[in-house]
Amino acid sequence: MLIPIIEQAVLILASGWLLAMNIRLVQPYPKLLPLTSGFWFGMITIACIYMPFTLGPGVLLDVADAVIFVAGLLYGLLTGGLAFILAAMFYIWLNDVSTTISIISMALALVLGVAGRYAYLRGWLRLHLKSLLPLSILLHLLGMGLLYAMVEVQLKAHLLSMMVPFLVVAVPLTLVLIFILKDVQQRQQEQQDLMGSQARLLAITSALPDMMSVIDEQGDYLEITAGSVIFPEGKDQRALGKNIQDIYPKAQAQRLQAFITDTINLKTVNHMVFELEMNNQWRTFESVAQALGNEINGREAVVILSRDISERVKDETDLRIAAVAFESFQGLLVTDKDNRILRVNRAFTAITGYEQAELLGKTPTIFSSGKHDKVFYRHMWQDIVTHGHWQGEIYDKRKSGQVYPQWLSISAVKDNQGLISHYVAGVTDVSSQKEDAKKIHDLAFYDSLTGLPNRRLLINRIKQVQRDSAKHTSLGAIIFIDLDNFKKVNDLWGLATGDKFLKHIAEQLQQILTVDDSLARLGSDQFAVVLGAQDSDKQQLVEHLTLYSKTLLNLLDKPYLHGEQRLRSSACLGIVELDGYQESAEELLRQAEMAMYAAKAVGKRKYRFFKPQMQDALSARLLLEEDIHRGLKAQEFCVYFQAQFNAERNIVGVEALVRWQHPTRGLLAPGAFIEVAEAAGIMSSIDQIVLLRSCEQMAQWSHLAVFKDITVSVNISPAQLYQHSFVDEVLTVVAKTGADPNRLKLELTESMLVTDVTQAIERMNQFKQAGIRFAIDDFGTGYSSLQYLQQLPLDQLKIDQSFVRGLPEDSSSLAIIRAVIAMANSLGLEVIAEGVETEIQRDILRANGCSLYQGYLYAKPQAAAQLEVMILGEPANSEI
């Protein structure tokens, strides 16, 4: 019996392997699996029938029932039934005496197996040893009981004696087969579950917009799944087995390798954002990495999810830009489709004065100023509905109630269905622009001090009078007004007082204007009156203008009270007739100016009508101005020196005086060109020549014993003193020429110092630090000598020649001279008198304490060489 037992055991074990192979092979075809399993169970059953246990003559036992039972229990009625049919057919083919018993026994085994499966599926039975052992014993007891009932009497005792050994063998074999096949089923189910999980994971990862890759610690790609967001389409699998150094640029590969190393070391989720150039444009990617818990091929690895976030970055950037743009300097307001306010920015609240909380839910009618009617708003909304936007200037009202102009732009926002969902309004407060425009207009056409029209607006008014004159054959006029000695008011009392005085003049002139007349301020102390149509007859016009001019002069002669001081400033008038379009407006105004200069040339409080001869005088003035420019370029201007002597008739200094060596007119004194040069603004160029030549001559005289200690006095103009760079320019000339700054003396007129005493003192002290000295020229003719004399760093006072000329007869001049000398002595200043022409004048000056003299009594202005001959008796080409 041992051999059949071993054979049955081997068969049972082999059948388990065979059925497992069947399941693996037929698994892709789930509908075919029950049939193939039933076939193989039938074959195994037939094999068991071929190798029975022989209990005695005609008594055979096998485990065929166990195979049918297991087929029904584990695989169901179809598989077990097919196995039963195959085994029954085999029994019938054998036609053995035990065929019927065997078929009935297999049928009972199938029923028991199917019943057990039903109980298992319902949860009443579990495939555990304690549940299967009784069921297996029951199976074999039923089979042996059926056999016991059918065998002959003499074999029953033997059968009973073999029952226990048979159960000991058959029951374990049945259980082994069950557990083998159960394990195969379980493994197969786990494999199916795993494949299902993999399929689901693959489906999930494939649906993600990310690329998932597994990279080891050396940077080799182990796996790539999901979308190809980095690699070109269809090329991602080609990266398998490659290193990141083969895929990315060097810098990017190094950064990715560091990212992988950090992820492995940290053992936590790691993030990285990087950029790659793809298709000639830069894309932004975000990677999330997690270290794998186990090694792959002996190396640690990470799984990386990479996503293209370029659009997200762009959207975030757009949102940030939109947020910044919304909080721009322009006021913005957003409403819904029903025009209810949803949001405003800070600029809008600053413009309107409302806080956002006060506006939410309200409509923009809260800002209505009442300056626009319903028709205006109806047209505005028609444009918004038709064109989607509207813009224009509108007046709204602030929270304070102030009405202000604004530039309003309204745009409609539509949804995906093309319906309006919101309105966005941009508001710009243009009140300041309008004010600026008005200021610009006023600056362009009005005088900022008096508020009167300026030259440009006056030209327009002249053209208007010309049109009226031509239309009505009437005559008008232009009266050009220039104040006399207004500069003295500025010099004496300061610019602020001068401005008040000009306003007073403007107010006086406006009193006699009619509605047809216009008044304008043309310059510092120049005004113009344009008279509308006056007369149609020229003679009558001249008579009218004569009376009108006298009235103007009397009016302008009225004093202006400045504190307790009564300020007066008379005027000179130039008059030109307006007769249609015979001359341009600009030319007529120029003719009136020429007539004014003709009046001023006669004296104060004069008026003149324009005459063509005045044009000739102006032309001569312009020609002289051009000739001065030419003379400067030709270096025709030179310096003469007038010697200064002490009481012992020793030369102590010279004064540098400009001369013009004209090629046709000969040597010209300053009176022939100074006035024109100053008016043309080119006097500073002449002054620079005088200073340069004087310093050059001083350097040459330093080698002569008689001249080396004398001072050289140079006159400077007001324009020079207050120039920002004047100090540096003078010191540069002194250094360049090698002149001794201690022998240079700058002569100022006291009227220059009244303009800005503080600045004058500052400049003078800078010169004093360099050794340069100062003298006040024409002292006694100014207006504020005593007020500023103590503050100025002076070295010398020059008594004006107008006082010297009056000696000895003029007692007033003598009194002034004595006062100046006494004042200078008390302040420790030198005194020199200019214009000394007689010995009597010199003696009087000497008797009163003045010991320095300059004038024709001693020497006329002459060239340096002539002066050297006069002093030395010979030219200075020999060493003295």
PDB file of N, CA and C in Angstrom, residues 64-111:
ATOM      1  N   ALA A  64      -9.758  10.236  -6.123  1.00  0.00           N
ATOM      2  CA  ALA A  64     -10.486  10.918  -7.217  1.00  0.00           C
ATOM      3  C   ALA A  64     -11.583  11.806  -6.653  1.00  0.00           C
ATOM      4  N   ASP A  65     -12.282  11.291  -5.604  1.00  0.00           N
ATOM      5  CA  ASP A  65     -13.332  12.112  -4.988  1.00  0.00           C
ATOM      6  C   ASP A  65     -12.747  13.426  -4.460  1.00  0.00           C
ATOM      7  N   ALA A  66     -11.549  13.337  -3.912  1.00  0.00           N
ATOM      8  CA  ALA A  66     -10.921  14.548  -3.355  1.00  0.00           C
ATOM      9  C   ALA A  66     -10.657  15.574  -4.445  1.00  0.00           C
ATOM     10  N   VAL A  67     -10.229  15.078  -5.647  1.00  0.00           N
ATOM     11  CA  VAL A  67      -9.950  16.028  -6.742  1.00  0.00           C
ATOM     12  C   VAL A  67     -11.231  16.697  -7.193  1.00  0.00           C
ATOM     13  N   ILE A  68     -12.317  15.925  -7.349  1.00  0.00           N
ATOM     14  CA  ILE A  68     -13.598  16.504  -7.768  1.00  0.00           C
ATOM     15  C   ILE A  68     -14.093  17.493  -6.711  1.00  0.00           C
ATOM     16  N   PHE A  69     -13.928  17.113  -5.419  1.00  0.00           N
ATOM     17  CA  PHE A  69     -14.326  17.993  -4.307  1.00  0.00           C
ATOM     18  C   PHE A  69     -13.579  19.333  -4.368  1.00  0.00           C
ATOM     19  N   VAL A  70     -12.263  19.235  -4.557  1.00  0.00           N
ATOM     20  CA  VAL A  70     -11.451  20.456  -4.606  1.00  0.00           C
ATOM     21  C   VAL A  70     -11.849  21.321  -5.811  1.00  0.00           C
ATOM     22  N   ALA A  71     -12.137  20.662  -6.948  1.00  0.00           N
ATOM     23  CA  ALA A  71     -12.552  21.422  -8.145  1.00  0.00           C
ATOM     24  C   ALA A  71     -13.839  22.183  -7.884  1.00  0.00           C
ATOM     25  N   GLY A  72     -14.814  21.515  -7.238  1.00  0.00           N
ATOM     26  CA  GLY A  72     -16.068  22.207  -6.944  1.00  0.00           C
ATOM     27  C   GLY A  72     -15.903  23.271  -5.888  1.00  0.00           C
ATOM     28  N   LEU A  73     -15.058  22.990  -4.860  1.00  0.00           N
ATOM     29  CA  LEU A  73     -14.879  23.931  -3.762  1.00  0.00           C
ATOM     30  C   LEU A  73     -14.170  25.205  -4.212  1.00  0.00           C
ATOM     31  N   LEU A  74     -13.103  25.034  -4.997  1.00  0.00           N
ATOM     32  CA  LEU A  74     -12.267  26.203  -5.323  1.00  0.00           C
ATOM     33  C   LEU A  74     -12.660  26.871  -6.638  1.00  0.00           C
ATOM     34  N   TYR A  75     -13.272  26.090  -7.580  1.00  0.00           N
ATOM     35  CA  TYR A  75     -13.484  26.665  -8.904  1.00  0.00           C
ATOM     36  C   TYR A  75     -14.945  26.664  -9.332  1.00  0.00           C
ATOM     37  N   GLY A  76     -15.813  26.007  -8.555  1.00  0.00           N
ATOM     38  CA  GLY A  76     -17.214  26.115  -8.852  1.00  0.00           C
ATOM     39  C   GLY A  76     -17.788  24.951  -9.632  1.00  0.00           C
ATOM     40  N   LEU A  77     -19.055  25.037  -9.912  1.00  0.00           N
ATOM     41  CA  LEU A  77     -19.824  23.948 -10.521  1.00  0.00           C
ATOM     42  C   LEU A  77     -19.358  23.640 -11.941  1.00  0.00           C
ATOM     43  N   LEU A  78     -19.040  24.684 -12.737  1.00  0.00           N
ATOM     44  CA  LEU A  78     -18.652  24.444 -14.127  1.00  0.00           C
ATOM     45  C   LEU A  78     -17.363  23.644 -14.204  1.00  0.00           C
ATOM     46  N   THR A  79     -16.346  24.095 -13.452  1.00  0.00           N
ATOM     47  CA  THR A  79     -15.070  23.375 -13.470  1.00  0.00           C
ATOM     48  C   THR A  79     -15.216  21.979 -12.866  1.00  0.00           C
ATOM     49  N   GLY A  80     -15.881  21.911 -11.689  1.00  0.00           N
ATOM     50  CA  GLY A  80     -16.058  20.605 -11.039  1.00  0.00           C
ATOM     51  C   GLY A  80     -16.948  19.689 -11.861  1.00  0.00           C
ATOM     52  N   GLY A  81     -17.993  20.246 -12.470  1.00  0.00           N
ATOM     53  CA  GLY A  81     -18.876  19.411 -13.288  1.00  0.00           C
ATOM     54  C   GLY A  81     -18.182  18.837 -14.491  1.00  0.00           C
ATOM     55  N   LEU A  82     -17.337  19.672 -15.162  1.00  0.00           N
ATOM     56  CA  LEU A  82     -16.610  19.176 -16.327  1.00  0.00           C
ATOM     57  C   LEU A  82     -15.640  18.069 -15.920  1.00  0.00           C
ATOM     58  N   ALA A  83     -14.965  18.238 -14.782  1.00  0.00           N
ATOM     59  CA  ALA A  83     -14.061  17.183 -14.297  1.00  0.00           C
ATOM     60  C   ALA A  83     -14.825  15.919 -13.963  1.00  0.00           C
ATOM     61  N   PHE A  84     -15.997  16.080 -13.332  1.00  0.00           N
ATOM     62  CA  PHE A  84     -16.852  14.928 -12.996  1.00  0.00           C
ATOM     63  C   PHE A  84     -17.277  14.179 -14.249  1.00  0.00           C
ATOM     64  N   ILE A  85     -17.681  14.890 -15.285  1.00  0.00           N
ATOM     65  CA  ILE A  85     -18.135  14.248 -16.525  1.00  0.00           C
ATOM     66  C   ILE A  85     -17.007  13.463 -17.158  1.00  0.00           C
ATOM     67  N   LEU A  86     -15.810  14.072 -17.211  1.00  0.00           N
ATOM     68  CA  LEU A  86     -14.676  13.359 -17.805  1.00  0.00           C
ATOM     69  C   LEU A  86     -14.357  12.087 -17.021  1.00  0.00           C
ATOM     70  N   ALA A  87     -14.350  12.197 -15.671  1.00  0.00           N
ATOM     71  CA  ALA A  87     -14.038  11.031 -14.843  1.00  0.00           C
ATOM     72  C   ALA A  87     -15.136   9.970 -14.955  1.00  0.00           C
ATOM     73  N   ALA A  88     -16.409  10.374 -15.003  1.00  0.00           N
ATOM     74  CA  ALA A  88     -17.526   9.414 -15.122  1.00  0.00           C
ATOM     75  C   ALA A  88     -17.446   8.678 -16.444  1.00  0.00           C
ATOM     76  N   MET A  89     -17.120   9.401 -17.525  1.00  0.00           N
ATOM     77  CA  MET A  89     -16.983   8.784 -18.835  1.00  0.00           C
ATOM     78  C   MET A  89     -15.848   7.758 -18.835  1.00  0.00           C
ATOM     79  N   PHE A  90     -14.775   8.109 -18.108  1.00  0.00           N
ATOM     80  CA  PHE A  90     -13.677   7.152 -18.015  1.00  0.00           C
ATOM     81  C   PHE A  90     -14.112   5.895 -17.268  1.00  0.00           C
ATOM     82  N   TYR A  91     -14.885   6.048 -16.145  1.00  0.00           N
ATOM     83  CA  TYR A  91     -15.385   4.892 -15.403  1.00  0.00           C
ATOM     84  C   TYR A  91     -16.287   4.045 -16.285  1.00  0.00           C
ATOM     85  N   ILE A  92     -17.130   4.705 -17.055  1.00  0.00           N
ATOM     86  CA  ILE A  92     -18.043   3.964 -17.923  1.00  0.00           C
ATOM     87  C   ILE A  92     -17.245   3.200 -18.974  1.00  0.00           C
ATOM     88  N   TRP A  93     -16.217   3.854 -19.474  1.00  0.00           N
ATOM     89  CA  TRP A  93     -15.371   3.178 -20.476  1.00  0.00           C
ATOM     90  C   TRP A  93     -14.679   1.951 -19.882  1.00  0.00           C
ATOM     91  N   LEU A  94     -14.307   2.024 -18.561  1.00  0.00           N
ATOM     92  CA  LEU A  94     -13.673   0.879 -17.916  1.00  0.00           C
ATOM     93  C   LEU A  94     -14.654  -0.258 -17.721  1.00  0.00           C
ATOM     94  N   ASN A  95     -15.889   0.107 -17.450  1.00  0.00           N
ATOM     95  CA  ASN A  95     -16.963  -0.884 -17.256  1.00  0.00           C
ATOM     96  C   ASN A  95     -16.591  -1.844 -16.147  1.00  0.00           C
ATOM     97  N   ASP A  96     -16.140  -1.263 -15.034  1.00  0.00           N
ATOM     98  CA  ASP A  96     -15.718  -2.053 -13.895  1.00  0.00           C
ATOM     99  C   ASP A  96     -16.919  -2.322 -13.012  1.00  0.00           C
ATOM    100  N   VAL A  97     -16.799  -3.306 -12.098  1.00  0.00           N
ATOM    101  CA  VAL A  97     -17.901  -3.647 -11.196  1.00  0.00           C
ATOM    102  C   VAL A  97     -18.178  -2.516 -10.232  1.00  0.00           C
ATOM    103  N   SER A  98     -17.154  -1.646 -10.007  1.00  0.00           N
ATOM    104  CA  SER A  98     -17.298  -0.541  -9.045  1.00  0.00           C
ATOM    105  C   SER A  98     -17.637   0.778  -9.720  1.00  0.00           C
ATOM    106  N   THR A  99     -17.977   0.730 -11.030  1.00  0.00           N
ATOM    107  CA  THR A  99     -18.213   1.955 -11.785  1.00  0.00           C
ATOM    108  C   THR A  99     -19.330   2.770 -11.178  1.00  0.00           C
ATOM    109  N   THR A 100     -20.434   2.110 -10.870  1.00  0.00           N
ATOM    110  CA  THR A 100     -21.602   2.841 -10.350  1.00  0.00           C
ATOM    111  C   THR A 100     -21.281   3.471  -9.017  1.00  0.00           C
ATOM    112  N   ILE A 101     -20.643   2.668  -8.147  1.00  0.00           N
ATOM    113  CA  ILE A 101     -20.313   3.192  -6.830  1.00  0.00           C
ATOM    114  C   ILE A 101     -19.371   4.394  -6.955  1.00  0.00           C
ATOM    115  N   SER A 102     -18.385   4.277  -7.841  1.00  0.00           N
ATOM    116  CA  SER A 102     -17.399   5.351  -7.997  1.00  0.00           C
ATOM    117  C   SER A 102     -18.045   6.633  -8.524  1.00  0.00           C
ATOM    118  N   ILE A 103     -18.970   6.481  -9.512  1.00  0.00           N
ATOM    119  CA  ILE A 103     -19.624   7.661 -10.084  1.00  0.00           C
ATOM    120  C   ILE A 103     -20.469   8.339  -9.019  1.00  0.00           C
ATOM    121  N   ILE A 104     -21.213   7.508  -8.217  1.00  0.00           N
ATOM    122  CA  ILE A 104     -22.043   8.088  -7.153  1.00  0.00           C
ATOM    123  C   ILE A 104     -21.173   8.799  -6.128  1.00  0.00           C
ATOM    124  N   SER A 105     -20.026   8.192  -5.811  1.00  0.00           N
ATOM    125  CA  SER A 105     -19.125   8.788  -4.834  1.00  0.00           C
ATOM    126  C   SER A 105     -18.577  10.127  -5.338  1.00  0.00           C
ATOM    127  N   MET A 106     -18.220  10.206  -6.646  1.00  0.00           N
ATOM    128  CA  MET A 106     -17.717  11.475  -7.209  1.00  0.00           C
ATOM    129  C   MET A 106     -18.807  12.541  -7.227  1.00  0.00           C
ATOM    130  N   ALA A 107     -20.054  12.070  -7.482  1.00  0.00           N
ATOM    131  CA  ALA A 107     -21.169  13.019  -7.506  1.00  0.00           C
ATOM    132  C   ALA A 107     -21.368  13.635  -6.131  1.00  0.00           C
ATOM    133  N   LEU A 108     -21.293  12.749  -5.076  1.00  0.00           N
ATOM    134  CA  LEU A 108     -21.422  13.278  -3.732  1.00  0.00           C
ATOM    135  C   LEU A 108     -20.284  14.246  -3.413  1.00  0.00           C
ATOM    136  N   ALA A 109     -19.085  13.919  -3.890  1.00  0.00           N
ATOM    137  CA  ALA A 109     -17.944  14.818  -3.654  1.00  0.00           C
ATOM    138  C   ALA A 109     -18.140  16.167  -4.342  1.00  0.00           C
ATOM    139  N   LEU A 110     -18.717  16.126  -5.561  1.00  0.00           N
ATOM    140  CA  LEU A 110     -18.958  17.391  -6.282  1.00  0.00           C
ATOM    141  C   LEU A 110     -20.001  18.230  -5.557  1.00  0.00           C
ATOM    142  N   VAL A 111     -21.074  17.555  -5.099  1.00  0.00           N
ATOM    143  CA  VAL A 111     -22.114  18.290  -4.382  1.00  0.00           C
ATOM    144  C   VAL A 111     -21.538  18.916  -3.115  1.00  0.00           C
TER     145      VAL A 111
END
